[in-house]
Every structure is written in C-alpha cells, then in structure tokens.
C-alpha cells in the first residue's frame, strides 16, 4: 500500500554560528550562562540602540555556502520580519527576505539506495530570538542571552523522499558545518534545528499534496518518527477522502504523535522591509577566494580518501566522516598503529553504541583504543573482551587495556590442547545440541559455542573453538 | 560672576519661564551642576528628548516612555559630554518625532531663550529648519552619516540624521567638530577629517548658486543675493513634487516597524489590565501612544502589507532615488542650491541625505543645500552670507 505513495519533503535547518560575539552587538555568544547576563541595549532592543553586522557572520555564512556548493551573492541586504512575540525584543527579527547570502547549492547523500543529490534553494543569515522561560508562580520570563545569536537558515528543495534520506542529508550537513567550524551543530543544545515540510502524493503524480510544516523536532529520532507518523496520517487521509489542511504541526516525544499548532489562515503578514539601520552587504571576489582557499578537507573528500587509502566500504567511510570528531578519532587511532578496517568496525559497532556520532563524547584515548584493537588483531583477546575493555575505560578512564586484561582475566585461550579439553567436556554435557547439529541443524552449533564461552568466561578464541568443534563433531 | 552662578541663574529663570515657552520636558539642574565640577571647558547644551541620555529619563515626549531611563548615552551625547558639554535639559519634541505635542520646536525654544546654548534634535523631515526660522536661529543638518544615529530614538532610521541648532555659527562649528566622525555603533556613520573649526573666507561672487524656489515668495532673499553680488540662476528640480508623499510613505513604513518594540514587555508603558499577551500588547500600545503616532503606525503597516508594498513602498523608494539623482545632477552644475524654508524642499534634502543649513531671514527664511560631504563648503558659504547680513544691519 505504502508503495503507491510518495512522501515529498524539504527541510529548513537553522544553525547557530560559532562566533565569539553576537550578530549585531559585542555581547558574548555563549550557551548556558545565567539568564540575561550576555545582553546590551542592542540585543535588548532598547530605544535608539541600533545593530551593526558582525563581519565574522558573513565569513561563516560564505564558508557554509561554499562548502555546500552554493552560489554566493555579491550584494545583499537584511530585512526586518515583523511579528509580535515576547521573546522578540524589537518586535521584528532581522533576517533576509530577498537576496540571501548563498543560493542554488547541493549536497550528495548516501543511503541504502545509493547516492543522491539534494539541492539547496537558499541560505540566509538572521538573528535568533530570546528564550521564554515559564516559571511556576512567576509566569513567563524572557532570557535574552540567546537574542542576537547569529544563525543561518538553510532551505533545501523538496528533493527528499524518505526519513532515511532526510537523516542522511542532515548528517551530511552537520558534518560539513562541523568540519568547517561554522557551528557546533548540536541538536540537543539547539544549535542545529530542523523543520520538515512534508506532503504525500500518489506515486507518479506531478502535483504536490497538501503540505504541512513540522516544528519542534529536537533529535534525529524525533525527526524519523515524526516523518513516519505524518506520512501514515496523510496516506490514511487520502485513502479515506478526508481533507488535509495546510498547517504547522509540532511533535510530541511523549505521545510520539504530531499535533496541530496553527493553520495557514493564522499565518502572519510579516511586512518585510529592508532594515534601514543596516548598510547593504557587499561580498568581494577576493573575500570569496580567500575563504575558498581556507576551506578544510570536506566530508566527501575525506570519505573518498578513506575508501581509497584504507579500503573501507562506502557505508563505513560515510559513517566515519559524519562528524569531524569521529573522523579525527578514527585517524588518530589509525596513527597509533591499529588496523584501519578493525578501527572502523569497532567505532561503528561499539563506540557509536556508547556515544552517538552526533554528540560524540568519547572517554577513551585513541592510543588506548588502538592498543585494544591490536590485542584483538594479534589474538591476545577476543572481540567480546575488547568491548568489555572499552566499556570499562569509558567508566574509568584512568585504567589501561593492559591492566583491565589482568584484572578481568581476559587473556584469550588460544591453546589447542587446553581448549580441546574444555570442548570435550562441553560435548559430553550438551548431548541434545550435539545430536541436533549432527542431524543437520547448523544453528545448534551456536548453543555449543555458547557453552564453551560460558565455561571459559568468554575467553575462548571463537574461531579456534569453531574449528575444534567442527573437527570433533564432523 | 563665577560659572556655577551663571548656570544657577539660568535655572532659576527657566524654571519660572518654561511653562510659558514650553521648551523643556526635563530640566537637569542636578546633573548640570555635577557636570560643572572639574570641567575645564564647560558649554551648555540641550538634547531633544528623543536622544538617549544615560540616567536621565528620555521620553520621546510619549506616555509610552514616560518613565524610561536609558542605561546608555547616545553617541552624540557621549561625545558632547566628553568635550565638556553641560546638559541643562531635555527638550520637547513631537511625540516620537511625528505625533502630538505641546511644542514641535522645543529645542529651538530652549536655544532661543538662552544666550549660548547649543541644541541637538532630530533632522527628520528638516523640521528643525522651521523651528529655527521661527525662533531666529541657525539650524544645520549635516550629510547623512556624519553624525551617528546611535541612541537617537528612531523615527524613520534612513531619515534620522541629527541636526544642530544655535544662535551663533561658532556654536555650530564647535558642535560639528565634536560630534562628527565614525562611530562603531552605527554602520551608516562616516569617518570625517573635516576641520570644522577653521572655515575659509570665501568670495561670494565666485560661487555657483542655483535657486530652486518654485513659488513667488522669495523676493527678499533674491534681492539680498543681488545686493551681496551673488549670481543666482533659476533651476527646477524635477520630481521634487513627489518628495512629500514619498517621504510620508517611506517614513511611515520605517516608523511602523521601529515602533514594534514598544509592546509593554521589556521597557516602556505596560497596561495594567490584560488577560493574555495579545491584550497586553494592544492595551499597552493603545494607552501609550497618542493618536497621531497610532495613525502613522497604521498607515505604515498598510504600505508594508502584502500587496500594498509594491504599490506604495517600492514606488516611494523609486521616487526617492529619482529625487536624489536629480538633486545630485543639479549639484554638478551648481555647488549650492537655495530655497525658502519649507517642507517642500526640506523633505527632498532629507530624502536625499544631503546637508542643509537654514538662515533666519525675511519672511520664509533661507535654506541652502550642497552635495553630500561638502559640509565644510556649505558652512563657509552660510557663514559668509551671515557675516554680510550682519554688516548690512550695522
Ligand atoms: Zn548585546
């Protein structure tokens, strides 16, 4: 049934820029300080205080634009977007209506269905609003520390067709922004926020279905679930002939459902006007050249290098280049002498389980990680013990792999004679599984291996165990 | 008599007479006496109550800001204070520069009612020239960008140059010397290395002057120029008739958005009665703004609204560009353009961001403009006329 429909999505991503000061004043651009400490007349919107554009914001926006294959505008302006909201001190947000800094770019993504190009419509600079805090007994309070935080909004074309593509696009975008040091791009801290525009149409149709905009999606998981929920809701509506309305919807992590926030009819007329406090933006060819030359190696280039240099698969290379922190950790580990493929494998299976690539917070040094991997590769410990070592170091970073092997008695049993005796014993006591295996049930062997691992506290060399078992039962 | 006594005398005089002349919103006696301490070069100044003064309430003559005390000085105020300026008071303006008032020309009245005060007020619409003419003062609005707008409570930001009012040319020169120049807090501000203190003596007969007067009430000035041996040619600035309507639309649009910040949240008047945030905005604004201000906001939001923006605002911007181009064009043929003091011309100069000086004379006064950043020559020209005028009289 689902195959008869196509989900069409475009994304609006807001990214907080990594500048020392805010976009229009000299206040520190910092997350998590005491409320209203990083404020001044300009970001409080006091009468007579006027903004002056922080040039660094332009540099970072151009950097992001060049890194996503965008055209860069030579002349730009900033516009006021007028609306009333208590967190918006001036009563308008300074953004860009026409003439965004960057436009017409693209990103290449990699999914299980292969490679795909997602077009970027535009990228513009704007200021963030303050934050409303609801305090019991005090009502709503405004913290203006965030007011005036520089943002870029990156708007994609409606080229995305599945949650998998959306996540791949976001991951690639995040990677580029962190590589170029444009942003921390942390979803959990709000420095990387995504709104999804979604509509569903019957496969093969040209015209779009009714579009909804989904907001408040603050994790990759929420985005995936919201897209799945909303797609199902649209299909159901289309099939039952129910009318969908164009609206803005939120997503609740508790109910795992989307809900209506406001309909199109409530949409404000923003009365855009070029901001008369600010001067036109001028970006010279020299500036663009200068930034182009300073661009670091980008995720796609790094990915290509990983597949060529280290023989990694496209998928593995994509995973490892998904953020600068992951890539740096990978390369540092390899530099410490570990086998690249083993490193890739263990990062993707084990490290990512302990810390997601998005907020890669790894409590093990590349040197210790490399040492652990070498112990696996030279047969001193098995993979299960390696995982145990990593977990222990995550909890107790002062420990070394060597000390853990000793303390936890993880030395792998590679001795054929010792292992043979244990296996003989297991075979004697696992008659049922042994019989099943002998009668052709391959799977039953797993139970026997499990017994061997149990008896050796997981220290048996897995390959050697299989070899011996097959000999003895064969 | 010592300097402090002079100020005390002035304050006792003005405290009695202010009710009659309607010059001051706030008289800052305490602050002034403080500023006199250890001041080597004190000189008296007034700021329109639309220019932010740290620690001194700044109301824009509106109920909305009745109790607003800025935590910072406008750049002009900061520079004037640094140079020794002693603020004697904040002067009455139109509400937010456009609304109802007891006196549109409070700054002029304060300057006129003193011996030596220099006044600073918004150059919006060139209105201060009318106040100067009425009160027998000189008013000077420099090229847009020569004086920082930072701290001036915006009317229409692109038209908000600050102007100077004085009884003497020396005070205008002194003020220009102090307040012009680049300000990091206003990206429209320009650096300036003009020496305003030393003006050259010029020969009036060698100047190229165009007379852009369209109406026939300018005979007195024309006669004067003939007497002073200044050749003038009649010139028509095409499109100048669109200056007022274009000014009305552009200023309303900018004004409406500049006024969005007054909503009863962070500062300014806050209504007592409201049930939700919508009502808080609505009631605070309805109570805080006078009728004319509200009307200008409504008109401004109309010209910015979807569908009307192209029809009104964009057209007005086109008219502005045309007027500026036509003025610039004529200013290639004539270094100075003269006209009577009248909003018809003053709004045109304001739209084009050109400097202008007004000299009180005859029925309608004399308004002179020149090319952008040719401020020093304009002052030299004006000063020479004034000195000749003084010679005529004596
Ligand atoms: Zn600030």
PDB file of N, CA and C in Angstrom, chain A residues 344-422:
ATOM      1  N   UNK A 344      37.564   0.989  12.097  1.00  0.00           N
ATOM      2  CA  UNK A 344      36.270   1.392  11.551  1.00  0.00           C
ATOM      3  C   UNK A 344      35.179   0.515  12.127  1.00  0.00           C
ATOM      4  N   UNK A 345      35.419  -0.755  12.087  1.00  0.00           N
ATOM      5  CA  UNK A 345      34.430  -1.722  12.557  1.00  0.00           C
ATOM      6  C   UNK A 345      34.055  -1.494  14.017  1.00  0.00           C
ATOM      7  N   UNK A 346      35.066  -1.299  14.841  1.00  0.00           N
ATOM      8  CA  UNK A 346      34.804  -1.162  16.276  1.00  0.00           C
ATOM      9  C   UNK A 346      34.179   0.197  16.620  1.00  0.00           C
ATOM     10  N   UNK A 347      34.539   1.221  15.847  1.00  0.00           N
ATOM     11  CA  UNK A 347      33.899   2.537  16.092  1.00  0.00           C
ATOM     12  C   UNK A 347      32.408   2.420  15.780  1.00  0.00           C
ATOM     13  N   UNK A 348      32.112   1.843  14.611  1.00  0.00           N
ATOM     14  CA  UNK A 348      30.714   1.807  14.174  1.00  0.00           C
ATOM     15  C   UNK A 348      29.861   0.892  15.060  1.00  0.00           C
ATOM     16  N   UNK A 349      30.418  -0.264  15.440  1.00  0.00           N
ATOM     17  CA  UNK A 349      29.602  -1.178  16.241  1.00  0.00           C
ATOM     18  C   UNK A 349      29.618  -0.829  17.726  1.00  0.00           C
ATOM     19  N   UNK A 350      30.762  -0.452  18.237  1.00  0.00           N
ATOM     20  CA  UNK A 350      30.871  -0.323  19.685  1.00  0.00           C
ATOM     21  C   UNK A 350      30.845   1.119  20.183  1.00  0.00           C
ATOM     22  N   UNK A 351      31.716   1.973  19.622  1.00  0.00           N
ATOM     23  CA  UNK A 351      31.794   3.358  20.113  1.00  0.00           C
ATOM     24  C   UNK A 351      30.464   4.085  19.876  1.00  0.00           C
ATOM     25  N   UNK A 352      29.879   3.890  18.689  1.00  0.00           N
ATOM     26  CA  UNK A 352      28.609   4.553  18.395  1.00  0.00           C
ATOM     27  C   UNK A 352      27.497   4.095  19.339  1.00  0.00           C
ATOM     28  N   UNK A 353      27.622   2.871  19.852  1.00  0.00           N
ATOM     29  CA  UNK A 353      26.620   2.381  20.790  1.00  0.00           C
ATOM     30  C   UNK A 353      26.746   3.138  22.119  1.00  0.00           C
ATOM     31  N   UNK A 354      27.979   3.477  22.467  1.00  0.00           N
ATOM     32  CA  UNK A 354      28.217   4.168  23.729  1.00  0.00           C
ATOM     33  C   UNK A 354      28.028   5.681  23.615  1.00  0.00           C
ATOM     34  N   UNK A 355      28.268   6.226  22.410  1.00  0.00           N
ATOM     35  CA  UNK A 355      28.097   7.666  22.197  1.00  0.00           C
ATOM     36  C   UNK A 355      27.765   7.894  20.732  1.00  0.00           C
ATOM     37  N   UNK A 356      26.625   8.531  20.477  1.00  0.00           N
ATOM     38  CA  UNK A 356      26.162   8.698  19.098  1.00  0.00           C
ATOM     39  C   UNK A 356      27.113   9.613  18.327  1.00  0.00           C
ATOM     40  N   UNK A 357      27.146   9.446  16.995  1.00  0.00           N
ATOM     41  CA  UNK A 357      28.032  10.298  16.194  1.00  0.00           C
ATOM     42  C   UNK A 357      27.691  11.783  16.344  1.00  0.00           C
ATOM     43  N   UNK A 358      26.431  12.074  16.683  1.00  0.00           N
ATOM     44  CA  UNK A 358      26.014  13.483  16.801  1.00  0.00           C
ATOM     45  C   UNK A 358      26.692  14.166  17.986  1.00  0.00           C
ATOM     46  N   UNK A 359      26.589  13.530  19.175  1.00  0.00           N
ATOM     47  CA  UNK A 359      27.284  14.161  20.293  1.00  0.00           C
ATOM     48  C   UNK A 359      28.435  13.268  20.763  1.00  0.00           C
ATOM     49  N   UNK A 360      29.301  12.992  19.841  1.00  0.00           N
ATOM     50  CA  UNK A 360      30.433  12.107  20.028  1.00  0.00           C
ATOM     51  C   UNK A 360      31.272  12.518  21.243  1.00  0.00           C
ATOM     52  N   UNK A 361      30.972  11.862  22.360  1.00  0.00           N
ATOM     53  CA  UNK A 361      31.652  12.215  23.599  1.00  0.00           C
ATOM     54  C   UNK A 361      32.363  10.959  24.087  1.00  0.00           C
ATOM     55  N   UNK A 362      33.611  10.825  23.693  1.00  0.00           N
ATOM     56  CA  UNK A 362      34.296   9.550  23.853  1.00  0.00           C
ATOM     57  C   UNK A 362      35.343   9.620  24.947  1.00  0.00           C
ATOM     58  N   UNK A 363      35.216   8.681  25.866  1.00  0.00           N
ATOM     59  CA  UNK A 363      36.051   8.717  27.053  1.00  0.00           C
ATOM     60  C   UNK A 363      37.226   7.748  26.982  1.00  0.00           C
ATOM     61  N   UNK A 364      37.727   7.547  25.781  1.00  0.00           N
ATOM     62  CA  UNK A 364      38.885   6.656  25.651  1.00  0.00           C
ATOM     63  C   UNK A 364      39.859   7.322  24.684  1.00  0.00           C
ATOM     64  N   UNK A 365      41.139   7.250  25.000  1.00  0.00           N
ATOM     65  CA  UNK A 365      42.107   7.922  24.128  1.00  0.00           C
ATOM     66  C   UNK A 365      42.340   7.074  22.886  1.00  0.00           C
ATOM     67  N   UNK A 366      42.671   7.723  21.770  1.00  0.00           N
ATOM     68  CA  UNK A 366      42.974   6.954  20.556  1.00  0.00           C
ATOM     69  C   UNK A 366      44.074   5.921  20.806  1.00  0.00           C
ATOM     70  N   UNK A 367      45.036   6.263  21.673  1.00  0.00           N
ATOM     71  CA  UNK A 367      46.135   5.324  21.937  1.00  0.00           C
ATOM     72  C   UNK A 367      45.626   4.056  22.619  1.00  0.00           C
ATOM     73  N   UNK A 368      44.796   4.218  23.648  1.00  0.00           N
ATOM     74  CA  UNK A 368      44.250   3.056  24.358  1.00  0.00           C
ATOM     75  C   UNK A 368      43.341   2.245  23.441  1.00  0.00           C
ATOM     76  N   UNK A 369      42.572   2.970  22.625  1.00  0.00           N
ATOM     77  CA  UNK A 369      41.666   2.299  21.697  1.00  0.00           C
ATOM     78  C   UNK A 369      42.475   1.488  20.675  1.00  0.00           C
ATOM     79  N   UNK A 370      43.563   2.089  20.178  1.00  0.00           N
ATOM     80  CA  UNK A 370      44.416   1.405  19.202  1.00  0.00           C
ATOM     81  C   UNK A 370      45.046   0.161  19.834  1.00  0.00           C
ATOM     82  N   UNK A 371      45.480   0.283  21.060  1.00  0.00           N
ATOM     83  CA  UNK A 371      46.113  -0.834  21.759  1.00  0.00           C
ATOM     84  C   UNK A 371      45.128  -1.997  21.898  1.00  0.00           C
ATOM     85  N   UNK A 372      43.892  -1.651  22.289  1.00  0.00           N
ATOM     86  CA  UNK A 372      42.851  -2.669  22.448  1.00  0.00           C
ATOM     87  C   UNK A 372      42.633  -3.429  21.134  1.00  0.00           C
ATOM     88  N   UNK A 373      42.563  -2.645  20.053  1.00  0.00           N
ATOM     89  CA  UNK A 373      42.324  -3.262  18.745  1.00  0.00           C
ATOM     90  C   UNK A 373      43.487  -4.159  18.346  1.00  0.00           C
ATOM     91  N   UNK A 374      44.693  -3.711  18.641  1.00  0.00           N
ATOM     92  CA  UNK A 374      45.859  -4.535  18.323  1.00  0.00           C
ATOM     93  C   UNK A 374      45.824  -5.863  19.086  1.00  0.00           C
ATOM     94  N   UNK A 375      45.386  -5.801  20.335  1.00  0.00           N
ATOM     95  CA  UNK A 375      45.274  -7.031  21.126  1.00  0.00           C
ATOM     96  C   UNK A 375      44.302  -8.007  20.472  1.00  0.00           C
ATOM     97  N   UNK A 376      43.247  -7.489  19.869  1.00  0.00           N
ATOM     98  CA  UNK A 376      42.292  -8.362  19.158  1.00  0.00           C
ATOM     99  C   UNK A 376      42.964  -8.948  17.927  1.00  0.00           C
ATOM    100  N   UNK A 377      43.604  -8.021  17.162  1.00  0.00           N
ATOM    101  CA  UNK A 377      44.188  -8.457  15.903  1.00  0.00           C
ATOM    102  C   UNK A 377      45.309  -9.477  16.091  1.00  0.00           C
ATOM    103  N   UNK A 378      46.034  -9.382  17.208  1.00  0.00           N
ATOM    104  CA  UNK A 378      47.103 -10.375  17.388  1.00  0.00           C
ATOM    105  C   UNK A 378      46.665 -11.560  18.255  1.00  0.00           C
ATOM    106  N   UNK A 379      45.343 -11.627  18.529  1.00  0.00           N
ATOM    107  CA  UNK A 379      44.797 -12.816  19.164  1.00  0.00           C
ATOM    108  C   UNK A 379      44.908 -12.866  20.675  1.00  0.00           C
ATOM    109  N   UNK A 380      45.376 -11.773  21.280  1.00  0.00           N
ATOM    110  CA  UNK A 380      45.546 -11.827  22.722  1.00  0.00           C
ATOM    111  C   UNK A 380      44.191 -11.812  23.440  1.00  0.00           C
ATOM    112  N   UNK A 381      43.281 -11.052  22.892  1.00  0.00           N
ATOM    113  CA  UNK A 381      41.915 -11.059  23.437  1.00  0.00           C
ATOM    114  C   UNK A 381      40.946 -11.242  22.289  1.00  0.00           C
ATOM    115  N   UNK A 382      39.715 -11.594  22.607  1.00  0.00           N
ATOM    116  CA  UNK A 382      38.734 -11.656  21.530  1.00  0.00           C
ATOM    117  C   UNK A 382      37.890 -10.386  21.504  1.00  0.00           C
ATOM    118  N   UNK A 383      37.009 -10.280  20.486  1.00  0.00           N
ATOM    119  CA  UNK A 383      36.242  -9.062  20.271  1.00  0.00           C
ATOM    120  C   UNK A 383      35.357  -8.722  21.471  1.00  0.00           C
ATOM    121  N   UNK A 384      34.778  -9.770  22.051  1.00  0.00           N
ATOM    122  CA  UNK A 384      33.913  -9.544  23.215  1.00  0.00           C
ATOM    123  C   UNK A 384      34.683  -8.886  24.346  1.00  0.00           C
ATOM    124  N   UNK A 385      35.925  -9.340  24.571  1.00  0.00           N
ATOM    125  CA  UNK A 385      36.744  -8.750  25.635  1.00  0.00           C
ATOM    126  C   UNK A 385      37.120  -7.317  25.288  1.00  0.00           C
ATOM    127  N   UNK A 386      37.355  -7.077  23.985  1.00  0.00           N
ATOM    128  CA  UNK A 386      37.681  -5.709  23.559  1.00  0.00           C
ATOM    129  C   UNK A 386      36.533  -4.781  23.933  1.00  0.00           C
ATOM    130  N   UNK A 387      35.310  -5.216  23.680  1.00  0.00           N
ATOM    131  CA  UNK A 387      34.140  -4.400  24.018  1.00  0.00           C
ATOM    132  C   UNK A 387      34.069  -4.148  25.512  1.00  0.00           C
ATOM    133  N   UNK A 388      34.407  -5.189  26.257  1.00  0.00           N
ATOM    134  CA  UNK A 388      34.396  -5.058  27.713  1.00  0.00           C
ATOM    135  C   UNK A 388      35.430  -4.019  28.153  1.00  0.00           C
ATOM    136  N   UNK A 389      36.623  -4.079  27.555  1.00  0.00           N
ATOM    137  CA  UNK A 389      37.682  -3.122  27.906  1.00  0.00           C
ATOM    138  C   UNK A 389      37.226  -1.688  27.615  1.00  0.00           C
ATOM    139  N   UNK A 390      36.627  -1.512  26.420  1.00  0.00           N
ATOM    140  CA  UNK A 390      36.181  -0.157  26.042  1.00  0.00           C
ATOM    141  C   UNK A 390      35.144   0.358  27.046  1.00  0.00           C
ATOM    142  N   UNK A 391      34.203  -0.511  27.383  1.00  0.00           N
ATOM    143  CA  UNK A 391      33.170  -0.103  28.344  1.00  0.00           C
ATOM    144  C   UNK A 391      33.778   0.285  29.686  1.00  0.00           C
ATOM    145  N   UNK A 392      34.738  -0.510  30.142  1.00  0.00           N
ATOM    146  CA  UNK A 392      35.361  -0.222  31.437  1.00  0.00           C
ATOM    147  C   UNK A 392      36.118   1.102  31.392  1.00  0.00           C
ATOM    148  N   UNK A 393      36.849   1.321  30.282  1.00  0.00           N
ATOM    149  CA  UNK A 393      37.609   2.586  30.195  1.00  0.00           C
ATOM    150  C   UNK A 393      36.667   3.790  30.135  1.00  0.00           C
ATOM    151  N   UNK A 394      35.504   3.620  29.446  1.00  0.00           N
ATOM    152  CA  UNK A 394      34.524   4.706  29.416  1.00  0.00           C
ATOM    153  C   UNK A 394      34.131   5.129  30.829  1.00  0.00           C
ATOM    154  N   UNK A 395      34.030   4.126  31.703  1.00  0.00           N
ATOM    155  CA  UNK A 395      33.649   4.415  33.097  1.00  0.00           C
ATOM    156  C   UNK A 395      34.848   4.858  33.930  1.00  0.00           C
ATOM    157  N   UNK A 396      36.011   4.248  33.649  1.00  0.00           N
ATOM    158  CA  UNK A 396      37.225   4.540  34.432  1.00  0.00           C
ATOM    159  C   UNK A 396      38.378   4.888  33.494  1.00  0.00           C
ATOM    160  N   UNK A 397      38.395   6.119  33.044  1.00  0.00           N
ATOM    161  CA  UNK A 397      39.375   6.489  32.010  1.00  0.00           C
ATOM    162  C   UNK A 397      40.831   6.331  32.461  1.00  0.00           C
ATOM    163  N   UNK A 398      41.050   6.197  33.777  1.00  0.00           N
ATOM    164  CA  UNK A 398      42.435   6.094  34.218  1.00  0.00           C
ATOM    165  C   UNK A 398      43.013   4.697  33.974  1.00  0.00           C
ATOM    166  N   UNK A 399      42.144   3.730  33.715  1.00  0.00           N
ATOM    167  CA  UNK A 399      42.631   2.349  33.502  1.00  0.00           C
ATOM    168  C   UNK A 399      43.204   2.163  32.105  1.00  0.00           C
ATOM    169  N   UNK A 400      44.137   1.184  31.990  1.00  0.00           N
ATOM    170  CA  UNK A 400      44.716   0.882  30.679  1.00  0.00           C
ATOM    171  C   UNK A 400      44.192  -0.464  30.228  1.00  0.00           C
ATOM    172  N   UNK A 401      44.207  -0.729  28.914  1.00  0.00           N
ATOM    173  CA  UNK A 401      43.753  -2.043  28.416  1.00  0.00           C
ATOM    174  C   UNK A 401      44.533  -3.175  29.094  1.00  0.00           C
ATOM    175  N   UNK A 402      45.849  -2.969  29.215  1.00  0.00           N
ATOM    176  CA  UNK A 402      46.718  -3.968  29.837  1.00  0.00           C
ATOM    177  C   UNK A 402      46.220  -4.327  31.247  1.00  0.00           C
ATOM    178  N   UNK A 403      45.963  -3.282  32.065  1.00  0.00           N
ATOM    179  CA  UNK A 403      45.552  -3.524  33.455  1.00  0.00           C
ATOM    180  C   UNK A 403      44.187  -4.207  33.510  1.00  0.00           C
ATOM    181  N   UNK A 404      43.324  -3.864  32.569  1.00  0.00           N
ATOM    182  CA  UNK A 404      41.986  -4.473  32.578  1.00  0.00           C
ATOM    183  C   UNK A 404      42.072  -5.956  32.209  1.00  0.00           C
ATOM    184  N   UNK A 405      42.924  -6.269  31.217  1.00  0.00           N
ATOM    185  CA  UNK A 405      43.097  -7.678  30.829  1.00  0.00           C
ATOM    186  C   UNK A 405      43.519  -8.499  32.047  1.00  0.00           C
ATOM    187  N   UNK A 406      44.436  -7.892  32.819  1.00  0.00           N
ATOM    188  CA  UNK A 406      44.923  -8.582  34.009  1.00  0.00           C
ATOM    189  C   UNK A 406      43.833  -8.716  35.064  1.00  0.00           C
ATOM    190  N   UNK A 407      43.225  -7.557  35.392  1.00  0.00           N
ATOM    191  CA  UNK A 407      42.202  -7.558  36.454  1.00  0.00           C
ATOM    192  C   UNK A 407      41.027  -8.454  36.123  1.00  0.00           C
ATOM    193  N   UNK A 408      40.581  -8.364  34.875  1.00  0.00           N
ATOM    194  CA  UNK A 408      39.357  -9.077  34.490  1.00  0.00           C
ATOM    195  C   UNK A 408      39.657 -10.475  33.951  1.00  0.00           C
ATOM    196  N   UNK A 409      40.964 -10.807  33.872  1.00  0.00           N
ATOM    197  CA  UNK A 409      41.369 -12.111  33.365  1.00  0.00           C
ATOM    198  C   UNK A 409      40.779 -12.353  31.977  1.00  0.00           C
ATOM    199  N   UNK A 410      41.167 -11.515  31.025  1.00  0.00           N
ATOM    200  CA  UNK A 410      40.554 -11.567  29.697  1.00  0.00           C
ATOM    201  C   UNK A 410      41.427 -12.242  28.647  1.00  0.00           C
ATOM    202  N   UNK A 411      42.627 -12.642  29.056  1.00  0.00           N
ATOM    203  CA  UNK A 411      43.558 -13.250  28.095  1.00  0.00           C
ATOM    204  C   UNK A 411      42.852 -14.370  27.342  1.00  0.00           C
ATOM    205  N   UNK A 412      42.897 -14.326  26.045  1.00  0.00           N
ATOM    206  CA  UNK A 412      42.178 -15.296  25.224  1.00  0.00           C
ATOM    207  C   UNK A 412      42.852 -16.672  25.304  1.00  0.00           C
ATOM    208  N   UNK A 413      42.048 -17.712  25.316  1.00  0.00           N
ATOM    209  CA  UNK A 413      42.616 -19.069  25.310  1.00  0.00           C
ATOM    210  C   UNK A 413      42.843 -19.491  23.874  1.00  0.00           C
ATOM    211  N   UNK A 414      44.104 -19.508  23.471  1.00  0.00           N
ATOM    212  CA  UNK A 414      44.458 -19.841  22.095  1.00  0.00           C
ATOM    213  C   UNK A 414      45.120 -21.222  22.004  1.00  0.00           C
ATOM    214  N   UNK A 415      45.234 -21.823  23.136  1.00  0.00           N
ATOM    215  CA  UNK A 415      45.933 -23.121  23.184  1.00  0.00           C
ATOM    216  C   UNK A 415      44.978 -24.248  22.815  1.00  0.00           C
ATOM    217  N   UNK A 416      45.326 -24.969  21.719  1.00  0.00           N
ATOM    218  CA  UNK A 416      44.505 -26.028  21.180  1.00  0.00           C
ATOM    219  C   UNK A 416      44.239 -27.137  22.220  1.00  0.00           C
ATOM    220  N   UNK A 417      45.258 -27.496  22.985  1.00  0.00           N
ATOM    221  CA  UNK A 417      45.116 -28.580  23.946  1.00  0.00           C
ATOM    222  C   UNK A 417      44.172 -28.225  25.072  1.00  0.00           C
ATOM    223  N   UNK A 418      44.417 -26.982  25.644  1.00  0.00           N
ATOM    224  CA  UNK A 418      43.555 -26.541  26.750  1.00  0.00           C
ATOM    225  C   UNK A 418      42.121 -26.436  26.285  1.00  0.00           C
ATOM    226  N   UNK A 419      41.940 -25.791  25.121  1.00  0.00           N
ATOM    227  CA  UNK A 419      40.590 -25.555  24.610  1.00  0.00           C
ATOM    228  C   UNK A 419      39.930 -26.875  24.256  1.00  0.00           C
ATOM    229  N   UNK A 420      40.757 -27.817  23.695  1.00  0.00           N
ATOM    230  CA  UNK A 420      40.233 -29.136  23.304  1.00  0.00           C
ATOM    231  C   UNK A 420      39.619 -29.871  24.488  1.00  0.00           C
ATOM    232  N   UNK A 421      40.307 -29.773  25.633  1.00  0.00           N
ATOM    233  CA  UNK A 421      39.816 -30.471  26.832  1.00  0.00           C
ATOM    234  C   UNK A 421      38.484 -29.887  27.277  1.00  0.00           C
ATOM    235  N   UNK A 422      38.397 -28.559  27.278  1.00  0.00           N
ATOM    236  CA  UNK A 422      37.151 -27.902  27.692  1.00  0.00           C
ATOM    237  C   UNK A 422      36.030 -28.309  26.747  1.00  0.00           C
TER     238      UNK A 422
END
